[in-house]
Short mmCIF file of C-alpha atoms in Angstrom, two decimals:
data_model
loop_
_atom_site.label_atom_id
_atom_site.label_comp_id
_atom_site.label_asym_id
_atom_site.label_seq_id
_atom_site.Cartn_x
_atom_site.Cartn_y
_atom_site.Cartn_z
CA UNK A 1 0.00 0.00 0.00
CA UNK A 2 2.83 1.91 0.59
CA UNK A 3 3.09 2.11 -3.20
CA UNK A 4 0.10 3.32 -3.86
CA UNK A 5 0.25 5.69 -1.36
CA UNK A 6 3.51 7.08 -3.13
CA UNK A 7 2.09 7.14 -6.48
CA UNK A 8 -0.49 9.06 -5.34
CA UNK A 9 2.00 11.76 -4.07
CA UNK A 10 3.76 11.83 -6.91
CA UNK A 11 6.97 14.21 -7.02
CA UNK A 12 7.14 16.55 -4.23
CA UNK A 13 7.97 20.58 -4.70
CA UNK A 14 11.03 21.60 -3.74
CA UNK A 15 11.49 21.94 -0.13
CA UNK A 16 12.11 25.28 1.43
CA UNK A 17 13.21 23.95 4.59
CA UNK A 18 16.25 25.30 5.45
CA UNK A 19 17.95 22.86 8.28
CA UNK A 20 20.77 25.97 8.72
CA UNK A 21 17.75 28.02 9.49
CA UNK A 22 15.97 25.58 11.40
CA UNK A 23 19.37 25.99 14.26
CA UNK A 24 19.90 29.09 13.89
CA UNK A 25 15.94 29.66 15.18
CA UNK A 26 16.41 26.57 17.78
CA UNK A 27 19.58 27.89 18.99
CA UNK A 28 17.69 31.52 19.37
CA UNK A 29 14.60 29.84 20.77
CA UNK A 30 16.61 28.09 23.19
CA UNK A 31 18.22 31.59 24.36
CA UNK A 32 14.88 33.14 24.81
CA UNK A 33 12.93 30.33 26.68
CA UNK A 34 15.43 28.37 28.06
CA UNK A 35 18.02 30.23 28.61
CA UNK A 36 20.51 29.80 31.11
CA UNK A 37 22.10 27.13 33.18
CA UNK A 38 24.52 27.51 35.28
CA UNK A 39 25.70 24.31 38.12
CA UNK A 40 25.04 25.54 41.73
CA UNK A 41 28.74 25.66 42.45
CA UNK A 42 29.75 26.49 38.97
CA UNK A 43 29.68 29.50 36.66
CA UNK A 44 27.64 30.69 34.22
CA UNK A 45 26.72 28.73 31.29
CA UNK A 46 24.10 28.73 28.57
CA UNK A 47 25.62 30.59 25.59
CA UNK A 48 23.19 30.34 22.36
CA UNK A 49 23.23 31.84 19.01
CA UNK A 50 27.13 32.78 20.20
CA UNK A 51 25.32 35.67 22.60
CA UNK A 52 27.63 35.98 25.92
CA UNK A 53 24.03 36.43 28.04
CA UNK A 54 22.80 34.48 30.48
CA UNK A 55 20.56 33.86 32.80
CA UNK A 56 22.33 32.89 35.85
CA UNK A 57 21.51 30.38 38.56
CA UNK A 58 22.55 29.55 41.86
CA UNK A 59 25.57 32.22 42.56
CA UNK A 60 28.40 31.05 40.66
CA UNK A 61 31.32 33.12 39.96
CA UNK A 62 29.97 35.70 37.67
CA UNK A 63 33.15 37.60 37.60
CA UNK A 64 30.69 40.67 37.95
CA UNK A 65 29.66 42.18 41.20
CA UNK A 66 26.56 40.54 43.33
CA UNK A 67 23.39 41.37 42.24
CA UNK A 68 21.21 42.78 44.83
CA UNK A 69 17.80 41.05 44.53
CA UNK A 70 15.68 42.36 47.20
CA UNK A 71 15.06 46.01 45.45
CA UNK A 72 11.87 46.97 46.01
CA UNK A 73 9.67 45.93 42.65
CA UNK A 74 7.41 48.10 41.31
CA UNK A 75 4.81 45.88 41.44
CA UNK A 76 4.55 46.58 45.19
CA UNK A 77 3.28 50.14 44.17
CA UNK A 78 1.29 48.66 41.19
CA UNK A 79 -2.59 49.70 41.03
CA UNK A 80 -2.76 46.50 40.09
CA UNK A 81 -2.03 44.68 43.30
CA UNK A 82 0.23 41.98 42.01
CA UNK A 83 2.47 40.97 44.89
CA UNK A 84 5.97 40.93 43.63
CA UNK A 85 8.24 37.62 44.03
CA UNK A 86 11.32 38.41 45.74
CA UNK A 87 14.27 36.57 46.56
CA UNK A 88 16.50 37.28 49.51
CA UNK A 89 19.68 39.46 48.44
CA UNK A 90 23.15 37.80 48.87
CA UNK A 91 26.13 38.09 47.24
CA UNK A 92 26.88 35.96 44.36
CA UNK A 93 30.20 34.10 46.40
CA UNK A 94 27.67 32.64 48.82
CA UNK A 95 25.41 30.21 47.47
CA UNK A 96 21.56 30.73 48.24
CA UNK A 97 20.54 28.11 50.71
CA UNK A 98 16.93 28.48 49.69
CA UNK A 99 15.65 26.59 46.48
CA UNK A 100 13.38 28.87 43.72
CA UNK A 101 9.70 27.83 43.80
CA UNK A 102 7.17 28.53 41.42
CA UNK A 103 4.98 31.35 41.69
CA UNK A 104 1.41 30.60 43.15
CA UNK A 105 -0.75 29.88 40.12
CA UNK A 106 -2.64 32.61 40.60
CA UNK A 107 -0.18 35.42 41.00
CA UNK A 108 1.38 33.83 37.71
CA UNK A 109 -1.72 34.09 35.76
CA UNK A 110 -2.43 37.32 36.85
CA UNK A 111 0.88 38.60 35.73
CA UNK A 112 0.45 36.78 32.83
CA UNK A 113 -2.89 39.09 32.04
CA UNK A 114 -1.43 42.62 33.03
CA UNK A 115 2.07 42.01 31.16
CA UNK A 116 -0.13 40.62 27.99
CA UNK A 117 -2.06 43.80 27.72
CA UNK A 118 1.28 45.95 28.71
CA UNK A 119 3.33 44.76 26.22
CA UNK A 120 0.58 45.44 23.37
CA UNK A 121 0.19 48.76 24.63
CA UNK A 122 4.39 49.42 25.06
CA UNK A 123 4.92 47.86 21.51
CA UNK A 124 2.06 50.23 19.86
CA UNK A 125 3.70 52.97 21.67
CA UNK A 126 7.61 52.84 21.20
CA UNK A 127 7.01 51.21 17.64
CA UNK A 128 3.79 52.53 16.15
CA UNK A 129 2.03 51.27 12.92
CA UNK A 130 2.90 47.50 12.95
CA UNK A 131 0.27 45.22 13.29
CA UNK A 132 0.46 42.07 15.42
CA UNK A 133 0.31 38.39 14.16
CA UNK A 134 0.20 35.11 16.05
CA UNK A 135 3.32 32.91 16.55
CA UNK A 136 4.32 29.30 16.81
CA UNK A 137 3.91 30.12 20.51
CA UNK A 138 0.62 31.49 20.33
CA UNK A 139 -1.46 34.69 19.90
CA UNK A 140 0.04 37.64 19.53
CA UNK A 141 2.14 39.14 23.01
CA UNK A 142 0.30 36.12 24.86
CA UNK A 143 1.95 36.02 27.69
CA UNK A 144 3.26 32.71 29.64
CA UNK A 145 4.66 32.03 32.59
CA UNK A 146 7.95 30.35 32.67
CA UNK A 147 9.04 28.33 35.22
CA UNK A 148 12.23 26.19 34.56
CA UNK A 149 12.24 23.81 37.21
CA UNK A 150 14.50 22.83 39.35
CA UNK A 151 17.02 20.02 38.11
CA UNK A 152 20.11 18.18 40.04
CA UNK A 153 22.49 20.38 39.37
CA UNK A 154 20.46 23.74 38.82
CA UNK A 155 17.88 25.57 40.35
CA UNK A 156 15.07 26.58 39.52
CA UNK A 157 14.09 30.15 37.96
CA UNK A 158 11.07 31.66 36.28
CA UNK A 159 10.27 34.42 34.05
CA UNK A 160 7.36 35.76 31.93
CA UNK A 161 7.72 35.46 27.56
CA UNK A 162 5.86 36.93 24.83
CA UNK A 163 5.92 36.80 21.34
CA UNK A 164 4.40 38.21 18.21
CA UNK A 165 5.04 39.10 14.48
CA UNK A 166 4.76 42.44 13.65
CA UNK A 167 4.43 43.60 9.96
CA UNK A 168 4.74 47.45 9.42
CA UNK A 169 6.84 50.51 8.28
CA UNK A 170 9.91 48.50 8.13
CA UNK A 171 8.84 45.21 7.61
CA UNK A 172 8.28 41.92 8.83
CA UNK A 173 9.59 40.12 11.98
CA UNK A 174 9.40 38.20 15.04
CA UNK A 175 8.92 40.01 17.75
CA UNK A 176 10.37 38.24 21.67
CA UNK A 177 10.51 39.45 25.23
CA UNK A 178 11.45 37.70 28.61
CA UNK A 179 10.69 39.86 31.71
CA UNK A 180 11.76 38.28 35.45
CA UNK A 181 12.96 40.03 38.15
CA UNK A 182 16.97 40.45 38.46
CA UNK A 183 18.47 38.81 41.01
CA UNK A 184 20.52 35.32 41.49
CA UNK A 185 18.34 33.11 39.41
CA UNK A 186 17.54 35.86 36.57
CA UNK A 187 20.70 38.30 36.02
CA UNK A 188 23.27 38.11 32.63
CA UNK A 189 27.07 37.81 32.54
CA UNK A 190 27.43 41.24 31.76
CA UNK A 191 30.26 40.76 29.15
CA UNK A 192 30.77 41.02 25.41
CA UNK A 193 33.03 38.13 24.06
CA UNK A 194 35.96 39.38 21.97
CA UNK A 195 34.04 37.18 18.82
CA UNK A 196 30.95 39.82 19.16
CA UNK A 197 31.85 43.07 17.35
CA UNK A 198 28.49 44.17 18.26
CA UNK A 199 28.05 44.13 21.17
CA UNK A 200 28.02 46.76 23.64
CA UNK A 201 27.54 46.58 27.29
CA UNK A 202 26.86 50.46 28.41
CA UNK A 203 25.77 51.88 32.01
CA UNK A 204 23.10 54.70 30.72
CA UNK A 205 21.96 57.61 32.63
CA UNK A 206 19.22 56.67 34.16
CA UNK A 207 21.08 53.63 36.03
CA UNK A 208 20.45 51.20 33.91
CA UNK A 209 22.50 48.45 32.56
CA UNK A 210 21.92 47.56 28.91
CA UNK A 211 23.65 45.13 26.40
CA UNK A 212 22.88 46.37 22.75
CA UNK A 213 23.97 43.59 20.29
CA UNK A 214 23.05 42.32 16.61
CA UNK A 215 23.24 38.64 15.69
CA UNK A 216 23.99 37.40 11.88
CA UNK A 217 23.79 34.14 11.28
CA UNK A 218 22.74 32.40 7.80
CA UNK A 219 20.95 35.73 6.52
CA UNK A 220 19.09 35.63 9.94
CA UNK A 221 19.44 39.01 11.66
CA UNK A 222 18.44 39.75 15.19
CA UNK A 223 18.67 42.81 17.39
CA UNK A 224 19.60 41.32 20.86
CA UNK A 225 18.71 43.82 23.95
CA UNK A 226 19.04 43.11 27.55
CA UNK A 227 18.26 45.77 29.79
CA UNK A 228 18.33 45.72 33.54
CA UNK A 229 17.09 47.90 34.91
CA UNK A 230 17.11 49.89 38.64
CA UNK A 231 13.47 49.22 39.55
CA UNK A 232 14.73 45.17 39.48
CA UNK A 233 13.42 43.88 36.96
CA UNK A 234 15.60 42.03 33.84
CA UNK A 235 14.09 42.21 30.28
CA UNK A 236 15.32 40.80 27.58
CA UNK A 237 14.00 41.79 23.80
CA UNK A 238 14.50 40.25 20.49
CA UNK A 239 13.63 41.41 17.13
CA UNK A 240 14.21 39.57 13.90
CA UNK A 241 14.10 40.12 9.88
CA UNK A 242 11.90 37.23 9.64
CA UNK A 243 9.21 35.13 11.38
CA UNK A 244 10.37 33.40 14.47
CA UNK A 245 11.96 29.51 14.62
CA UNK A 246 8.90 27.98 12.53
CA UNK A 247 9.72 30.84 9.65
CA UNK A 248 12.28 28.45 7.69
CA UNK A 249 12.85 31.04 5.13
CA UNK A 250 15.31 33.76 4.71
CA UNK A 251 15.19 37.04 6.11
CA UNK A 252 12.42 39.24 4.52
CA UNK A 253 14.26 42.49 4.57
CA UNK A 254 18.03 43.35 5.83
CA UNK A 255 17.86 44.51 9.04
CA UNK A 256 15.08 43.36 11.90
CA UNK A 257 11.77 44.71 11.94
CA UNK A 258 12.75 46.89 15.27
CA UNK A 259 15.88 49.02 15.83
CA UNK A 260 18.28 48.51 18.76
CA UNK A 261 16.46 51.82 20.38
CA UNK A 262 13.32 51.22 20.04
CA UNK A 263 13.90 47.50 22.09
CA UNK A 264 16.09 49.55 24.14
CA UNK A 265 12.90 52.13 24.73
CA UNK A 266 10.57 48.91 25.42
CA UNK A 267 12.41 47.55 27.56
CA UNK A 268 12.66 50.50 29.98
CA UNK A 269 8.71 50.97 29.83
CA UNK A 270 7.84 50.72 33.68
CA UNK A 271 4.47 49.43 32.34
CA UNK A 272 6.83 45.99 31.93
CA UNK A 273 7.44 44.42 35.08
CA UNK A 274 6.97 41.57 37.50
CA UNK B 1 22.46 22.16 22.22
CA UNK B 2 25.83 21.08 21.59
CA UNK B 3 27.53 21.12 18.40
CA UNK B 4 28.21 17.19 18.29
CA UNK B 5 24.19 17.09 18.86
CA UNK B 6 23.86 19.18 16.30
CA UNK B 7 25.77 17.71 13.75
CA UNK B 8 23.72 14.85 14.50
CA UNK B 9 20.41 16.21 14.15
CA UNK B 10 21.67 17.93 10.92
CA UNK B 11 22.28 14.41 9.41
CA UNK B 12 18.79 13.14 10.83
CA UNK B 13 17.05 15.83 9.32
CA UNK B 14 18.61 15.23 6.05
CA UNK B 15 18.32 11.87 5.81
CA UNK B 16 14.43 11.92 6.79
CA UNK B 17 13.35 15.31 5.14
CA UNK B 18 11.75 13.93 2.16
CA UNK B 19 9.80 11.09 3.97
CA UNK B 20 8.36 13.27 6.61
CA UNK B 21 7.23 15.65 3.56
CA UNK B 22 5.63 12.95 2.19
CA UNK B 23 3.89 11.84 5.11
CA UNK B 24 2.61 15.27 5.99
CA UNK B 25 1.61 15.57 2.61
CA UNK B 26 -1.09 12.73 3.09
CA UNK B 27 -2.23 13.66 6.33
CA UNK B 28 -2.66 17.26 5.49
CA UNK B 29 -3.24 17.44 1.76
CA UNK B 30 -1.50 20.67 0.83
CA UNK B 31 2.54 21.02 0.35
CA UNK B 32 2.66 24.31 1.70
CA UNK B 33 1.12 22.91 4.96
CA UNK B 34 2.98 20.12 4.72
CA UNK B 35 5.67 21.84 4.89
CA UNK B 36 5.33 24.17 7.48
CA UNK B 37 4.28 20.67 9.97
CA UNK B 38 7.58 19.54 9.34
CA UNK B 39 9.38 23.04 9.89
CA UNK B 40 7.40 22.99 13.04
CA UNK B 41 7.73 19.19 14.16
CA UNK B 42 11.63 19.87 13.05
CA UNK B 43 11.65 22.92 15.53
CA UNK B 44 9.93 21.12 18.28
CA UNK B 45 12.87 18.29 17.63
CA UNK B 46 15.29 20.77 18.08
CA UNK B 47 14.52 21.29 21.40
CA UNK B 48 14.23 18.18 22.19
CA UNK B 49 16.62 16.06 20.19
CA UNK B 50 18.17 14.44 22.99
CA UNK B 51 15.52 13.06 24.21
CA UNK B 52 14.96 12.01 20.82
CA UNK B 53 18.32 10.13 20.59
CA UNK B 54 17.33 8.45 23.73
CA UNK B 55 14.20 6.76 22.44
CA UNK B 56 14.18 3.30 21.50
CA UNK B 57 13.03 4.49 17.75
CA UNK B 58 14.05 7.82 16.90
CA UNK B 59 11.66 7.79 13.91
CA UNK B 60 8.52 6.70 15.67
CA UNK B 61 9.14 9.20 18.32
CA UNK B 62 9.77 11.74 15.26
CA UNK B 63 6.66 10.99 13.50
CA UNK B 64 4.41 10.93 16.83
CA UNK B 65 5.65 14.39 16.91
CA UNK B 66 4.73 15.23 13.04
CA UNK B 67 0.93 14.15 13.85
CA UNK B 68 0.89 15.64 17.15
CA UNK B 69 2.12 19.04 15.32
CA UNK B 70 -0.74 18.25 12.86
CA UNK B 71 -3.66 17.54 14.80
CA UNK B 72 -2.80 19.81 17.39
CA UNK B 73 -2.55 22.67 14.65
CA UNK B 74 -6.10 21.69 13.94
CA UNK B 75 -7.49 22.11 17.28
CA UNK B 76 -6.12 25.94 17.28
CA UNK B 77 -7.55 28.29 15.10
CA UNK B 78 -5.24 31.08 16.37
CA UNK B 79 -2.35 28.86 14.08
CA UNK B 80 -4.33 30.32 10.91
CA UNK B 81 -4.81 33.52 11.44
CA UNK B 82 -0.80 34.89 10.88
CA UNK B 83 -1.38 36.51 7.41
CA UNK B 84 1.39 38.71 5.90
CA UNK B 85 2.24 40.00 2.27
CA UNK B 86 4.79 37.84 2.12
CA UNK B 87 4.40 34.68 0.34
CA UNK B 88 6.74 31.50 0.55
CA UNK B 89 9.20 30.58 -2.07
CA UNK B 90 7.67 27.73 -3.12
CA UNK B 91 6.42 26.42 -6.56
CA UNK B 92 3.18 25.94 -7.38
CA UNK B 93 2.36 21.98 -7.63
CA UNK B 94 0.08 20.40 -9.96
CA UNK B 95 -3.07 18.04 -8.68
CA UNK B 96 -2.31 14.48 -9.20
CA UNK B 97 -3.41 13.62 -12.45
CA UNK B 98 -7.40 11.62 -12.15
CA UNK B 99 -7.33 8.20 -11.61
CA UNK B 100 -7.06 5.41 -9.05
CA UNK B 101 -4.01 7.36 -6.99
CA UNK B 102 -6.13 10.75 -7.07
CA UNK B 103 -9.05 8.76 -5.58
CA UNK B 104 -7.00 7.43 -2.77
CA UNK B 105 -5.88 10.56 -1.78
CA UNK B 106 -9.51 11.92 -2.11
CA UNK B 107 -10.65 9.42 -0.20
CA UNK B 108 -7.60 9.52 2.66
CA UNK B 109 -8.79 13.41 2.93
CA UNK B 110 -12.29 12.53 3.11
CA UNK B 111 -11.58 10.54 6.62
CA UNK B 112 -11.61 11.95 10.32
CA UNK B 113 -8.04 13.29 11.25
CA UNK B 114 -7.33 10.43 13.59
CA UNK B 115 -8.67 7.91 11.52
CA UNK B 116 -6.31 9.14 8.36
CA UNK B 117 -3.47 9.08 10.84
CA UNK B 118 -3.56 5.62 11.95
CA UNK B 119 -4.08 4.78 8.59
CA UNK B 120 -0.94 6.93 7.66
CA UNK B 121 0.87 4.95 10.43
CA UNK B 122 -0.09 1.65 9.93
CA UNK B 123 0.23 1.41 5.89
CA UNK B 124 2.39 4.19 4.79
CA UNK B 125 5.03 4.01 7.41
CA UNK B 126 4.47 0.15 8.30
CA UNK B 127 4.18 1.12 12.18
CA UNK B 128 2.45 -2.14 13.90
CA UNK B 129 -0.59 -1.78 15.58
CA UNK B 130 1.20 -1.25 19.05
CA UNK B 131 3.42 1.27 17.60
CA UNK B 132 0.71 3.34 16.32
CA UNK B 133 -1.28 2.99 19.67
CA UNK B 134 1.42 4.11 21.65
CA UNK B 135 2.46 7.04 19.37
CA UNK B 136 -0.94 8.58 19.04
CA UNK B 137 -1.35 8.12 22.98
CA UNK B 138 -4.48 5.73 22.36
CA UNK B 139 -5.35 2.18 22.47
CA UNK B 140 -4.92 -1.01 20.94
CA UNK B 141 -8.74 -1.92 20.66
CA UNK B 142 -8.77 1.62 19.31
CA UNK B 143 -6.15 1.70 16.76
CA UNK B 144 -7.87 -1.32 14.99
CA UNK B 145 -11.07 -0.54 15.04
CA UNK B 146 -10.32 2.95 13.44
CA UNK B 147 -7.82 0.74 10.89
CA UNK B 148 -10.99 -1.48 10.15
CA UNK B 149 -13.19 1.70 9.46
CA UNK B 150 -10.71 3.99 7.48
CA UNK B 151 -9.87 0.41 5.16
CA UNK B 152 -13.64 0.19 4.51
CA UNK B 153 -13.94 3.59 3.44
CA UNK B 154 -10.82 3.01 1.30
CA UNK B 155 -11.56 -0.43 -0.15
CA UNK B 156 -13.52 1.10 -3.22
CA UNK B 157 -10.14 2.50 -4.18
CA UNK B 158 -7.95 0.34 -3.35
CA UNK B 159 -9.58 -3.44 -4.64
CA UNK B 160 -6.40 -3.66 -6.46
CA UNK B 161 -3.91 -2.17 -4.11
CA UNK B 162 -1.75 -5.33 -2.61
CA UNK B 163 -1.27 -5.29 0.77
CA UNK B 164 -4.18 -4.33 2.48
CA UNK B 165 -5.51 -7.43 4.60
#
């Protein structure tokens, strides 16, 4: 039957699957939703789509300065109510003793609600006249709750991601965000390898600490932003020149459908926080 | 992922491209869907290749994935409503010519989505009755009795077609 059954096919198209592609977008997804991974006594590992960021766990030797965790969140002043998820400060040469815990289901979802609506509202703001399409994640800026649990050698951190292809002025592209609150399970490395000529790590005026970068790989171009910022919270923001991981294709225009400043100006939105 | 792992799913991918084209072809119909199942099920095994590699068959485990991606993309209409300008670089394919192989695939379209994929597994990609029960996360009792409905529906097509018990 199988014969039959191949017949009937007959000679397939071309593909346009591109397996280079298909990495390139795995190794990009697995930066934005995985991230990190660190060992509890170890340093800082995780490095995806050749991006120096991480998300670190447990304390290990950074070689940057502790991150205090315990700033007071935003949310605490939020009309919204949302009770922020701290962790206890400590320096990053003494390991937490604690293990990270999800957030109550509840609290989660509710974030989930407020930082959906936010981000629409920050994206139609800092980048206006793009329209917003659905990804292989879901609809557009839905927002999910992360929780990457705790394994043997790792523990446990959560954050918040969105998603969403945008199509305007300048284009077409996916569209990525992370938000979590800085702090020992949710920081970056805070360097720029010598192999990433752009890539900038600058202190800005305000306080906060922001890594502009751009990614090529394979025609795929993404403009990598990680912003912490003084009000504790961590964001990261990725824009592309085509459609997310499922988008096998090549880029649809040159350069991603969002600059470097306007992540940079979405990210620092206080409307974006947990 | 690391680069060894990589390498490894590169050659998978290769090696298995055209048959998982096929087989989303006959579950879905249309080569431009067809093709974005496997970019998706091929994403989806990105993540997860090495739990892939530690299945006891790496292609079963693949193509449980390729009609998970399928039916699951049928359950969400938010999946259809990306639209762009852009259209994908792909050419345009001709119907199969009328005849006895157009029929079958008329009549494979015709049937439920669960009932076409068992029949995809058990007769296109020889999966055993077990296989196909554990792949599609249903029973035994299940698999044949929706093999013994989707053969009846195809046996006007296929009265020639060796094979098919």
């Amino acid at each position: 039957m199988k014969t039959e059954f191949d017949a009937a096919i007959g000679v397939p198209p071309p593909s346009p699957i591109d397996v280079d592609r298909l990495i390139v977008r795995g190794r990009r997804r697995a930066l934005l939703r995985r991230v990190v991974v660190a060992g509890a006594g170890g340093g800082v590992a995780a490095v995806a789509a050749g991006v120096a960021v991480a998300v670190q766990l447990g304390g290990g030797a950074a070689g940057r300065p502790a991150v205090v965790a315990d700033k007071p969140s935003v949310a605490a002043a939020s009309p919204s109510g949302a009770t922020p998820k701290s962790e206890p400060a400590h320096p990053r040469s003494v390991l937490p003793t604690f293990d990270s815990t999800p957030t109550p289901a509840a609290q989660a979802r509710a974030t989930e609600t407020r930082l959906t609506q936010a981000l629409k509202d920050v994206v139609d703001a800092k980048a206006p006249g793009y329209t917003f399409a659905a990804t292989e994640d879901g609809p557009a800026f839905k927002v999910k709750y992360l929780y990457h649990a705790r394994t043997e050698s790792n523990r446990g951190f959560d954050s918040y991601y969105g998603a969403a292809n945008l199509a305007g002025p300048t284009g077409f592209g996916n569209l990525a965000i992370n938000v979590g609150r800085t702090g020992p399970l949710w920081s970056h490395t805070g360097e720029c390898r010598a192999d990433q000529p752009e890539c900038t790590w600058t202190t800005d005026p305000d306080g906060a600490r922001v890594l502009r970068q751009v990614i090529r790989e394979n025609g795929i171009v993404d403009n990598y932003v990680i912003v912490e910022r003084p009000d504790g919270n961590t964001i990261l923001i990725v824009a592309a020149n085509q459609g997310g991981q499922l988008d096998t294709g090549s880029g649809r225009q040159a350069d991603p459908v969002l600059t470097i400043d306007q992540l940079v100006a979405i990210a620092k939105d206080p409307r974006l926080y947990v | 992922m690391q680069r060894t792992d990589e390498a490894a799913y590169r050659e998978y991918v290769t090696v298995r491209m055209e048959v998982l084209r096929r087989t989303a072809y006959l579950l879905c119909h249309n080569w431009h869907t067809a093709d974005d199942l496997v970019g998706a099920t091929l994403a989806k095994l990105y993540d997860k290749w090495r739990r892939a590699q530690q299945a006891d068959n790496v292609d079963a485990y693949v193509r449980a994935m390729l009609v998970n991606v399928w039916l699951d993309e049928r359950r969400r209409p938010w999946r259809r409503e990306v639209s762009t300008e852009w259209l994908p670089d792909v050419a345009d394919v001709a119907p199969p010519p009328p005849g006895e192989n157009a029929d079958l695939l008329a009549l494979v379209r015709a049937l439920p989505p669960k009932r076409r994929a068992v029949l995809v597994l058990r007769f296109y990609l020889d999966h055993s009755v077990e296989e196909t029960a554990e792949m599609m996360g249903i029973s035994t009792g299940t698999v044949k009795s929706q093999t013994a409905r989707g053969l009846e529906t195809l046996r006007a097509a296929i009265s020639n077609v060796s094979g098919v018990q």
